[in-house]
XYZ file of N, CA and C in Angstrom:
735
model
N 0.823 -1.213 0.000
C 0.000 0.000 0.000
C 0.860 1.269 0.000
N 2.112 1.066 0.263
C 3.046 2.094 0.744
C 3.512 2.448 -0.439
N 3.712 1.779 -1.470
C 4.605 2.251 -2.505
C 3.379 3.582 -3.929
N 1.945 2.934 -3.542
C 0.988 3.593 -4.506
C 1.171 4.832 -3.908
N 0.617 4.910 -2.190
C 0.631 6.309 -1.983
C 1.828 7.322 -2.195
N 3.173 6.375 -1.722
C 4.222 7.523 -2.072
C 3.898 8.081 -3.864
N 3.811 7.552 -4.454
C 4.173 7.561 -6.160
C 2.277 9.115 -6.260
N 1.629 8.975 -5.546
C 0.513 9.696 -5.889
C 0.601 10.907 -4.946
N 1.500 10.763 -3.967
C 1.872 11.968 -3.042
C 3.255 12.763 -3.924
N 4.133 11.959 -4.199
C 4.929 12.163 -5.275
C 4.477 13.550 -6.705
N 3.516 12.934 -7.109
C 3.048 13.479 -8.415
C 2.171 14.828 -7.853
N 1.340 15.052 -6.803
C 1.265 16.045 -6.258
C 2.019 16.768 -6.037
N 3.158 16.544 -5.112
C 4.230 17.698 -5.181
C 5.199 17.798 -6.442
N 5.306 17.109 -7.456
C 5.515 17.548 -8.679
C 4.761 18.404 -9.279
N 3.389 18.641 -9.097
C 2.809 19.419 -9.451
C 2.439 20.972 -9.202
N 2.746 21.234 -7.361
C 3.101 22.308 -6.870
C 3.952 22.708 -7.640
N 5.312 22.062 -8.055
C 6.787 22.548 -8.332
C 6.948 22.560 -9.837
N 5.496 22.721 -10.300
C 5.369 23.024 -11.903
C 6.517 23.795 -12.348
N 6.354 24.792 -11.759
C 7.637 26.244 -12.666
C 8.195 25.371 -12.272
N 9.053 24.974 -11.570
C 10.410 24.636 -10.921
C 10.649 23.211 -12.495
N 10.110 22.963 -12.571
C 10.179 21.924 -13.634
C 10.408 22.501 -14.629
N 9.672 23.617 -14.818
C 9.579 24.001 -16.626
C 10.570 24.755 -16.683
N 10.768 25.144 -15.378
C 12.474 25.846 -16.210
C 13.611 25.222 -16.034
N 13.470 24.089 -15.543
C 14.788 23.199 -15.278
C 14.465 22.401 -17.088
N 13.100 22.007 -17.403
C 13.416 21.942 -19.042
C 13.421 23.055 -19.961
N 13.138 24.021 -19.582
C 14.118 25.118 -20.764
C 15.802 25.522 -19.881
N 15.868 25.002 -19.341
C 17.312 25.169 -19.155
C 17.796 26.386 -18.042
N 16.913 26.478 -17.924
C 17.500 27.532 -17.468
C 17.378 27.313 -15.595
N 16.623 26.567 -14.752
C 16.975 26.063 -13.511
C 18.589 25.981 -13.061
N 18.834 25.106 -13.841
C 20.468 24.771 -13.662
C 21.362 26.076 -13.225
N 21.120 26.554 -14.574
C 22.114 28.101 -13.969
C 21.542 28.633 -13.016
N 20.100 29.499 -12.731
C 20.026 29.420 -11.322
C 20.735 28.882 -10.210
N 20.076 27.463 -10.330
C 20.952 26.554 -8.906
C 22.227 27.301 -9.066
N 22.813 27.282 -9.722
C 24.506 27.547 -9.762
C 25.158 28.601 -8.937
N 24.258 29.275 -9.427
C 23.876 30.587 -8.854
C 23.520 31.590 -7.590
N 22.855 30.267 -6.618
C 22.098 30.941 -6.094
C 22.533 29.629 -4.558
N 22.734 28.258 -5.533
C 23.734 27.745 -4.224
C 24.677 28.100 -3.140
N 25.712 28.492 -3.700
C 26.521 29.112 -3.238
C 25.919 29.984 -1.562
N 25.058 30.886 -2.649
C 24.739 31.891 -1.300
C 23.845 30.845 -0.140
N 23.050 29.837 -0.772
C 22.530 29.517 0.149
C 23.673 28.040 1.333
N 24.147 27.699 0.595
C 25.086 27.020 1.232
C 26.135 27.696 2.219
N 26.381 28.758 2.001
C 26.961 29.984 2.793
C 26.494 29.864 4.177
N 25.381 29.887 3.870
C 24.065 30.253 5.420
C 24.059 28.644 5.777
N 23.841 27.802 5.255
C 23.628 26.428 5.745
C 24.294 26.005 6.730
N 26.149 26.097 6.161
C 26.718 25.348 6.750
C 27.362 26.021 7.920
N 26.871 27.398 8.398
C 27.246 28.219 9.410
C 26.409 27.161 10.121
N 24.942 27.069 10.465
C 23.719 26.399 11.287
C 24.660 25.465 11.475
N 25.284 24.566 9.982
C 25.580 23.271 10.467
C 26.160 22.829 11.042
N 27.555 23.650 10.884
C 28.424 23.938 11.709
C 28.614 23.817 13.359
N 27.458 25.082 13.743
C 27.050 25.251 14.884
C 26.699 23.452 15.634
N 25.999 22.336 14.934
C 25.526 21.292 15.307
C 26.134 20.704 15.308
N 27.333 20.531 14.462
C 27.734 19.089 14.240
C 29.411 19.445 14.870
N 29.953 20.625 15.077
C 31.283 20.806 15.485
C 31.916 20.048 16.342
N 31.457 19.101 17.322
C 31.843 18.124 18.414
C 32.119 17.032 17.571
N 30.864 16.774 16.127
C 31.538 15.687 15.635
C 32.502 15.703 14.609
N 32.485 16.835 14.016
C 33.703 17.062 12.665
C 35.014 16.958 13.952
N 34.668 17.773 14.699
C 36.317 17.728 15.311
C 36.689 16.397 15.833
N 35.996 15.277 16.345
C 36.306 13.851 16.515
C 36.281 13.109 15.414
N 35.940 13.698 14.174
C 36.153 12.861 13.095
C 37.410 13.098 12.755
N 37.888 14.454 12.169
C 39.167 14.845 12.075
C 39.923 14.910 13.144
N 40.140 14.322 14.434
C 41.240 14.400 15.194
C 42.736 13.608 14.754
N 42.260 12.855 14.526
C 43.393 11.832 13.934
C 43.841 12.116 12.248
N 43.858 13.367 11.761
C 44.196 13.828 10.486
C 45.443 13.542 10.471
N 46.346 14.245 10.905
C 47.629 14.274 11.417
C 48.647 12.941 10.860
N 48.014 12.174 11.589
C 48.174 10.619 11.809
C 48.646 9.888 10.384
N 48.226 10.564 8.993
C 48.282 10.314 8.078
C 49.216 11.583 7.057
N 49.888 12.312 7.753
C 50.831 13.075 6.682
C 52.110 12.164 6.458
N 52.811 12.558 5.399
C 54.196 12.154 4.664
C 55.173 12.101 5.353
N 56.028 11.733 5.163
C 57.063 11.783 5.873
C 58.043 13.444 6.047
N 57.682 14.239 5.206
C 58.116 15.631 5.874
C 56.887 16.085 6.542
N 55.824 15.499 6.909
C 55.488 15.600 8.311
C 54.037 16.567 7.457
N 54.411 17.273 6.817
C 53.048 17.889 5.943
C 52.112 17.126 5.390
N 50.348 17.051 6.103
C 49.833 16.484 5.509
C 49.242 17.511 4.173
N 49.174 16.685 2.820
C 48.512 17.120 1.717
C 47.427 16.179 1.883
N 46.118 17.334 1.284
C 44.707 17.075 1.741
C 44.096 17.673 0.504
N 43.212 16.965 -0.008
C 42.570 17.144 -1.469
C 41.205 17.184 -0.540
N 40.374 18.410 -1.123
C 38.732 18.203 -0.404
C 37.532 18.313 -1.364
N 36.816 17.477 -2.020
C 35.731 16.848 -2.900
C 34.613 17.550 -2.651
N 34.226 18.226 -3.469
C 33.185 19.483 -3.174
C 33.229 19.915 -2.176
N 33.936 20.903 -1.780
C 35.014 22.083 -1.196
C 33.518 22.684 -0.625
N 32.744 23.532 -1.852
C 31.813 24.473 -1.307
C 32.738 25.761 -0.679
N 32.226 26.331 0.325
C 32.610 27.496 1.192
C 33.650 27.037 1.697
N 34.370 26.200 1.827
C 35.560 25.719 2.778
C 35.164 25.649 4.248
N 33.669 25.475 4.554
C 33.322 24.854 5.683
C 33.902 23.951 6.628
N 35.461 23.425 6.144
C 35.633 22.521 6.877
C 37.016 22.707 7.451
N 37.836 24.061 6.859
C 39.182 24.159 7.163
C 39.163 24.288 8.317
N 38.383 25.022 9.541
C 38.550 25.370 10.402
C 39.009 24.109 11.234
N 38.576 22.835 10.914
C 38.882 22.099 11.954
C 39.926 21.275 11.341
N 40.689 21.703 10.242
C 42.094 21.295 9.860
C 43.159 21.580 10.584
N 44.355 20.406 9.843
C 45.599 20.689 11.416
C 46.534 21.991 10.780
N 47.359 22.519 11.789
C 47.927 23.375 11.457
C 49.087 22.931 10.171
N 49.137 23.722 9.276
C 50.353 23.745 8.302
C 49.773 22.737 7.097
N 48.675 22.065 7.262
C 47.978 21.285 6.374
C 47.919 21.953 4.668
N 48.167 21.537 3.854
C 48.508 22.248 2.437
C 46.701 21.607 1.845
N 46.038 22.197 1.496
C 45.023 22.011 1.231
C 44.440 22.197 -0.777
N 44.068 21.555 -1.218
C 43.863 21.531 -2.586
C 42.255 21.107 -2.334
N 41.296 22.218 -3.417
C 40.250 21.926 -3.153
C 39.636 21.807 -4.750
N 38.217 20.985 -4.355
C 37.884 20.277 -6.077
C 36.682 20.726 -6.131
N 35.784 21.521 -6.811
C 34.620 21.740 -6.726
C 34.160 22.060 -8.367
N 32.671 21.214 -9.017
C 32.200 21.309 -10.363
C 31.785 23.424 -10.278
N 31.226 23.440 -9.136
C 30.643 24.926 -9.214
C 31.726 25.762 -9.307
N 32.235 26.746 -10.414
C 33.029 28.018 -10.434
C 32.583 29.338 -8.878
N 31.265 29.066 -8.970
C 30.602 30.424 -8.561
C 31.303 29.921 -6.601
N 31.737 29.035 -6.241
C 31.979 28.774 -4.999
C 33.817 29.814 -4.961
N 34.380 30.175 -5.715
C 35.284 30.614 -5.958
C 35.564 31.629 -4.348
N 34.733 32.641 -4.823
C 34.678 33.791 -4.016
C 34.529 33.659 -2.316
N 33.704 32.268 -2.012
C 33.569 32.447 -0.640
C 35.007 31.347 -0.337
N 35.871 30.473 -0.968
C 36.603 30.117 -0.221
C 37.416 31.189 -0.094
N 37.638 31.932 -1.271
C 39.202 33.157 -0.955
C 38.842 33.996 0.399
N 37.564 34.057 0.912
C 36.605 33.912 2.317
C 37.060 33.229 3.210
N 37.309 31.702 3.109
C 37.566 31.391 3.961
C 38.992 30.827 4.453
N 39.743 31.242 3.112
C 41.315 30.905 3.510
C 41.615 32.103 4.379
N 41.328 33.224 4.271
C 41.598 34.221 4.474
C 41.165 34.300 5.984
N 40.186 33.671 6.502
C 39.741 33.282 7.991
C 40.432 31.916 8.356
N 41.400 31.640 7.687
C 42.131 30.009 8.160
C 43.066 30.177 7.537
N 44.284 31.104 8.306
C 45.663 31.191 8.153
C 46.622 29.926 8.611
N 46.125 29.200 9.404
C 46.849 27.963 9.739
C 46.950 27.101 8.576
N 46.276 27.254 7.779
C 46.297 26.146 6.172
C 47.485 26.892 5.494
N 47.845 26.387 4.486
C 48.593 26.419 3.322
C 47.744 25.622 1.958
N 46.512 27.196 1.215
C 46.250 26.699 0.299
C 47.230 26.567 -0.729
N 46.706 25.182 -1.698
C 47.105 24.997 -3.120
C 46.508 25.563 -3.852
N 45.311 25.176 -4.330
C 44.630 25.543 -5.372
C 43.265 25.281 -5.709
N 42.515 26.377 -6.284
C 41.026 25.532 -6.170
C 40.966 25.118 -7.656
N 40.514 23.765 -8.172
C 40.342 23.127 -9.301
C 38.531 23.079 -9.295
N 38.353 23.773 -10.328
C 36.986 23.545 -11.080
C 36.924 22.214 -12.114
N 36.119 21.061 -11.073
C 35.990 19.779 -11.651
C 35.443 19.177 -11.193
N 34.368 17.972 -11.599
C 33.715 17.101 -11.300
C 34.739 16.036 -10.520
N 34.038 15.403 -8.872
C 34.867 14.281 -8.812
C 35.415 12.847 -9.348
N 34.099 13.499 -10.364
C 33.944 11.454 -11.383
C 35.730 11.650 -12.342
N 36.334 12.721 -12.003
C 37.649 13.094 -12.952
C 38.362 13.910 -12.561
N 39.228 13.551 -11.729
C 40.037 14.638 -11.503
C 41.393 14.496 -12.054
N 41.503 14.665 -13.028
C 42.785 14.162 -14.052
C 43.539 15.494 -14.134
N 43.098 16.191 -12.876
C 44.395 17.224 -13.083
C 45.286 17.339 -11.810
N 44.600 16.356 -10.486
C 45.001 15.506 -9.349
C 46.129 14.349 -9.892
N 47.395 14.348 -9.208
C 48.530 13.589 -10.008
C 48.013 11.797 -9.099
N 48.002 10.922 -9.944
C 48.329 9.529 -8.894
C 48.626 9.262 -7.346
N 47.969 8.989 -6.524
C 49.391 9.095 -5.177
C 49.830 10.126 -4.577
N 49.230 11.477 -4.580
C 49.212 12.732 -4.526
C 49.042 12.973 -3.308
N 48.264 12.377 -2.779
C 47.557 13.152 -1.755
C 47.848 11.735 0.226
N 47.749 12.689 0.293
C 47.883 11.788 1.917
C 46.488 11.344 2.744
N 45.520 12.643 2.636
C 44.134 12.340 2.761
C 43.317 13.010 1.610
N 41.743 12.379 1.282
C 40.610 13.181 0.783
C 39.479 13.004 2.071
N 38.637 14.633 1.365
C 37.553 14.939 2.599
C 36.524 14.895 1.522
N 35.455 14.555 1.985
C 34.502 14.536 1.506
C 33.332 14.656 2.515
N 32.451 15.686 2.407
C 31.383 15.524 3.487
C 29.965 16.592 2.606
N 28.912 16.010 3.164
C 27.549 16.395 2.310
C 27.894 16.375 0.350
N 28.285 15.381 -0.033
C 28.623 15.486 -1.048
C 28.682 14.369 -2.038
N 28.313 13.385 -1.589
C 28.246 11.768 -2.238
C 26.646 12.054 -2.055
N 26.155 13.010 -1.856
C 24.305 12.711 -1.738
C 23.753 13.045 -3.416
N 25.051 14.517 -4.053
C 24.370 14.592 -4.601
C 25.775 14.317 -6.466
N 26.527 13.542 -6.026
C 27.571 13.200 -6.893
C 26.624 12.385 -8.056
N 27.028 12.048 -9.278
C 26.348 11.602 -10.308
C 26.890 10.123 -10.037
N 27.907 9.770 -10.024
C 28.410 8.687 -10.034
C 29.140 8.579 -8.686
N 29.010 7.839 -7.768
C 29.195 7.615 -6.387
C 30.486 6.649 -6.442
N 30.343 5.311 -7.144
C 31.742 4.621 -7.505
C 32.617 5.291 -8.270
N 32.594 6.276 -9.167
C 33.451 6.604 -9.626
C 34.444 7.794 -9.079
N 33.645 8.179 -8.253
C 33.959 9.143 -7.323
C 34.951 8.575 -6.470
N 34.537 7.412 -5.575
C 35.067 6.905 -4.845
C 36.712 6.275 -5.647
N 36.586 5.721 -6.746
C 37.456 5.015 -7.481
C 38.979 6.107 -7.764
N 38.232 7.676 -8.146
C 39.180 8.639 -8.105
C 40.151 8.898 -6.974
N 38.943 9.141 -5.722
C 39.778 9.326 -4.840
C 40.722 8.206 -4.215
N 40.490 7.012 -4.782
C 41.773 5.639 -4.384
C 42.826 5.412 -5.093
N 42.443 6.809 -6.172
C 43.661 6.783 -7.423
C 44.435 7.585 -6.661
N 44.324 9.216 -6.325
C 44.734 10.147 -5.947
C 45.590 9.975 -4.404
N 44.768 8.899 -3.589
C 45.672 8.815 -2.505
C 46.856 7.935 -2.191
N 47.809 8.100 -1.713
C 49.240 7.653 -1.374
C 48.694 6.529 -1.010
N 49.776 5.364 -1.006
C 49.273 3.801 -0.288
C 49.232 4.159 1.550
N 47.976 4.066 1.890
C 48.193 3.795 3.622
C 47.585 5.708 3.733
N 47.114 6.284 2.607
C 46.423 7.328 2.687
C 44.534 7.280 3.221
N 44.266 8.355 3.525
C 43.125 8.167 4.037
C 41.398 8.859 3.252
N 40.533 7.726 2.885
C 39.471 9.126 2.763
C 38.414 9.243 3.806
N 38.275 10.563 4.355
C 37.228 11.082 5.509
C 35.747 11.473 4.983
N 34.725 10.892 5.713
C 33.131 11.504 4.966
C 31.893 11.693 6.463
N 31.420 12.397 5.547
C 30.371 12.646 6.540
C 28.999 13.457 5.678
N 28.341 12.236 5.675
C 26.908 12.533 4.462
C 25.654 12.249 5.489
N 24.742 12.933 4.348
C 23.730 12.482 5.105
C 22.655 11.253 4.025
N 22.069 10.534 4.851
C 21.914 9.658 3.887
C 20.549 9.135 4.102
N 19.873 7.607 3.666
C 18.521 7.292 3.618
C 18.595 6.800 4.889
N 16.904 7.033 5.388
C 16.777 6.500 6.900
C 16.444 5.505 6.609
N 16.338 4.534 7.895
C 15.520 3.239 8.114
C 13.981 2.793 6.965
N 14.533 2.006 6.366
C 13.187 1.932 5.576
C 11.896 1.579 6.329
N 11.912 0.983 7.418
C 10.660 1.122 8.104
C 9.672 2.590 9.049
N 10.881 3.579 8.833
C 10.462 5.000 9.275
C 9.718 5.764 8.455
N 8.633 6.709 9.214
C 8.023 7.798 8.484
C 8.943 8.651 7.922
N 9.985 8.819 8.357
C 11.276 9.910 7.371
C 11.919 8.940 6.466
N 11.757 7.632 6.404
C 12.227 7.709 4.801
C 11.177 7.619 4.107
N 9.842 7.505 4.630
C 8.551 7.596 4.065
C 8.324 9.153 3.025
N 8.793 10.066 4.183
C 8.471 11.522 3.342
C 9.923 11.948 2.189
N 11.099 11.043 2.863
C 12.628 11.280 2.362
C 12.145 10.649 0.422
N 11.076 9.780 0.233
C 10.913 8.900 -0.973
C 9.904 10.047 -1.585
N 9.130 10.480 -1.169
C 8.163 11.582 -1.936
C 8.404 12.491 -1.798
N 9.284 13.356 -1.402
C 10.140 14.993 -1.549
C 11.534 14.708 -2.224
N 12.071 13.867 -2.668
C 13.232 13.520 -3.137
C 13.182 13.869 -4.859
N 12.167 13.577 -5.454
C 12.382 14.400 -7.028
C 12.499 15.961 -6.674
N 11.330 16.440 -5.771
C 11.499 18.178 -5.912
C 12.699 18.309 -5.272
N 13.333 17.813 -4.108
C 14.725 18.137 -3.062
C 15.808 18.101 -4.571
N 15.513 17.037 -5.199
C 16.866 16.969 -6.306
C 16.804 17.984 -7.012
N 15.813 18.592 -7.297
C 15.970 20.066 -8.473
C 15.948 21.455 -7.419
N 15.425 21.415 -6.382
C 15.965 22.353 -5.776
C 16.866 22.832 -5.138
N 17.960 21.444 -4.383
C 19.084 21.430 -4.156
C 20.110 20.938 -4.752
N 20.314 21.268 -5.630
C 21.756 21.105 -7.044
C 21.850 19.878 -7.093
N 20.675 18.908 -7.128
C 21.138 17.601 -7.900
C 21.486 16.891 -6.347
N 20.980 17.310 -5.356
C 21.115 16.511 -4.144
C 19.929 15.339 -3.695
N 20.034 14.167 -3.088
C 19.320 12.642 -3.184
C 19.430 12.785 -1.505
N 17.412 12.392 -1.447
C 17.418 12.255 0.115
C 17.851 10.567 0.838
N 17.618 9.851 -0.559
C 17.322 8.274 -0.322
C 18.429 7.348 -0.748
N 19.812 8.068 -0.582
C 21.050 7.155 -0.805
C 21.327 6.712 0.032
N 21.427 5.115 -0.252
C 21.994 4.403 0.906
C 23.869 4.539 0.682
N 24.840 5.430 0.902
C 25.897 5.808 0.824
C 26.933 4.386 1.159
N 26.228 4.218 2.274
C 27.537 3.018 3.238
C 27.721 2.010 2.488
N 26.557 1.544 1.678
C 26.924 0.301 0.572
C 27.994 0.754 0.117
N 27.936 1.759 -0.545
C 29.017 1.820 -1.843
C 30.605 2.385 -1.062
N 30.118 2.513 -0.068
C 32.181 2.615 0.382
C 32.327 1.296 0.947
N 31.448 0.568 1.471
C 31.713 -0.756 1.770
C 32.424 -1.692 0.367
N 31.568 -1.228 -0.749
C 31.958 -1.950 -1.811
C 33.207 -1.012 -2.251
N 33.581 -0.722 -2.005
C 34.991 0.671 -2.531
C 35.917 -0.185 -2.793
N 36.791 -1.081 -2.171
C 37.781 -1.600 -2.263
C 38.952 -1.082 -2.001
N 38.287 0.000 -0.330
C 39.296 -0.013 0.682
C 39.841 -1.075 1.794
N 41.161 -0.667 2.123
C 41.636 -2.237 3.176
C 41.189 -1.714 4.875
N 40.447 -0.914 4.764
C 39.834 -0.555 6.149
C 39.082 0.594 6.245
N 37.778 0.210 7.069
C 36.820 1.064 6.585
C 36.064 1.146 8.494
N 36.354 2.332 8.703
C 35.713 2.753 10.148
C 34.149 3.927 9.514
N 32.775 3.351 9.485
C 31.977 4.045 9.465
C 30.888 4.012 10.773
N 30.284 4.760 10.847
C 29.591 5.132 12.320
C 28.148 5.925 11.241
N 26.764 5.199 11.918
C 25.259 5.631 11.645
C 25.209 6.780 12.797
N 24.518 7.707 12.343
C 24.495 8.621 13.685
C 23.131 9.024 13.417
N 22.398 10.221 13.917
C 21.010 10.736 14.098
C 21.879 12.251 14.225
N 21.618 13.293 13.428
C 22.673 14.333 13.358
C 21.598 15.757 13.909
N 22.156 15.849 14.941
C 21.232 17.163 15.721
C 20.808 18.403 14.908
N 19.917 18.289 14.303
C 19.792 19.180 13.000
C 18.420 19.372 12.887
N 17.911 20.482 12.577
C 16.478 21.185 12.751
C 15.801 20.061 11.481
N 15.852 19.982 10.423
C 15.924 19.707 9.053
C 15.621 17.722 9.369
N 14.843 17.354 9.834
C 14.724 15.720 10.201
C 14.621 14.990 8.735
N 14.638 15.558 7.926
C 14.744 15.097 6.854
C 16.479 14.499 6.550
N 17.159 15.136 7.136
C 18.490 14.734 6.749
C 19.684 14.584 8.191
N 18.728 14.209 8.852
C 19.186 13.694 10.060
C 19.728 12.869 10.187
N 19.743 11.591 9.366
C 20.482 10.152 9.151
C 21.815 10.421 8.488
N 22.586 9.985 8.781
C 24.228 10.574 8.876
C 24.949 9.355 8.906
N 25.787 9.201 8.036
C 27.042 8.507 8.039
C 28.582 9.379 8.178
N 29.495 8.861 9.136
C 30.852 9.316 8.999
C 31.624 8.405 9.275
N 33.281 8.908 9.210
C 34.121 8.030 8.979
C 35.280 8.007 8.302
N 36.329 7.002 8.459
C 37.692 6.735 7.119
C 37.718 6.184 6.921
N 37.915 5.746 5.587
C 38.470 4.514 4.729
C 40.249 4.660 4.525
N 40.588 3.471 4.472
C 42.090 3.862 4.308
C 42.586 2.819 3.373
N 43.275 3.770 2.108
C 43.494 2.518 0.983
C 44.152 1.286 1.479
């Protein structure tokens, strides 16, 4: 009975989100989003920030743990966004960031500029399904967080970043992902998930994430389910963690 009503609750709110449709088929949605992300991701991840800071900083405590042997860790970060995340980077950390959106440009030179303890590299405008301008073995860690929700290709993503990291290198995540299929939130997460994808740049309420780093074909994989203190119960279900090639 569950699957008719979602699909007819579904097509209702497709139907509220008429415009939102018709201009994502004349084309012109997209640039919007592009557009208009940025600013709103700006504001997001301040809130998010505020919630989740006890756990980014116990996720990243052990960063360190994984630099080179001149002691500098190099750190590649997979849809960068605002640079939401330097703050809880280690000191002297050389940072290279990867993001498809150009328009995110302006708020990291924002936030290097508030996180003098880094040593940026460079920001690369690129999809993670390719980062062929990332050398082999490059990197000591990748970060990745809110960002496999709304990646096109999730293995290939993952496959890059096992190219890019050093042997015994690390990748860090922290997504939010599908709830319990027996819950009313993945109940509403299955019928707001077409409009959530066109209104938030191609972002998915109903990925089950942990499969696919399980299937990664890392040699160790520490992930943790959490319930993420966040106004927004829609995206409360949370995965974090490292994989380490």
């Amino acid at each position: 009975m569950m699957a008719p009503t979602i699909s007819v609750l579904q097509l209702a709110v497709c139907i509220l989100a008429f415009p939102m449709y018709l201009l994502n088929f004349l084309g012109v949605w997209n640039w919007i989003c592009k557009k208009w992300f940025p600013y709103f991701l700006a504001r997001f991840t301040v809130m998010y920030n505020k919630h989740m800071a006890s756990k980014k900083r116990e996720l990243f405590s052990n960063l360190q743990e994984f630099a080179g042997p001149s002691g500098k860790l190099s750190l590649l970060e997979l849809g960068c966004g605002t640079g939401a995340n330097f703050k809880f980077y280690p000191p002297g950390c050389r940072v290279t960031c990867i993001d498809p959106n150009p328009n995110f440009e302006k708020f990291l030179v924002k936030s290097i500029a508030q996180n003098r303890h880094l040593e940026f590299e460079r920001f690369v405008v690129a999809a993670g399904e390719n980062m062929y301008q990332v050398a082999d073995g490059s990197m000591d860690v990748v970060v990745c967080t809110l960002v496999l929700c709304s990646v096109k290709n999730q293995k290939q993503i993952l496959q890059e970043a096992r190219r890019v990291l050093r042997p015994g290198g690390a990748f860090y995540f922290m997504e939010h992902v599908a709830a319990k299929h027996s819950t009313w939130n993945y109940f509403w997460q299955q019928v707001l998930d077409p409009v959530w994808y066109l209104l938030f740049d191609g972002c998915s309420l109903t990925r089950e994430s942990w499969k696919t780093l399980e299937q990664a074909g890392f040699s160790k994989l520490k992930l943790q389910h959490l319930q993420a203190p966040l106004s927004w119960e829609l995206v409360r279900p949370h995965i974090c963690g490292y994989a380490v090639k």
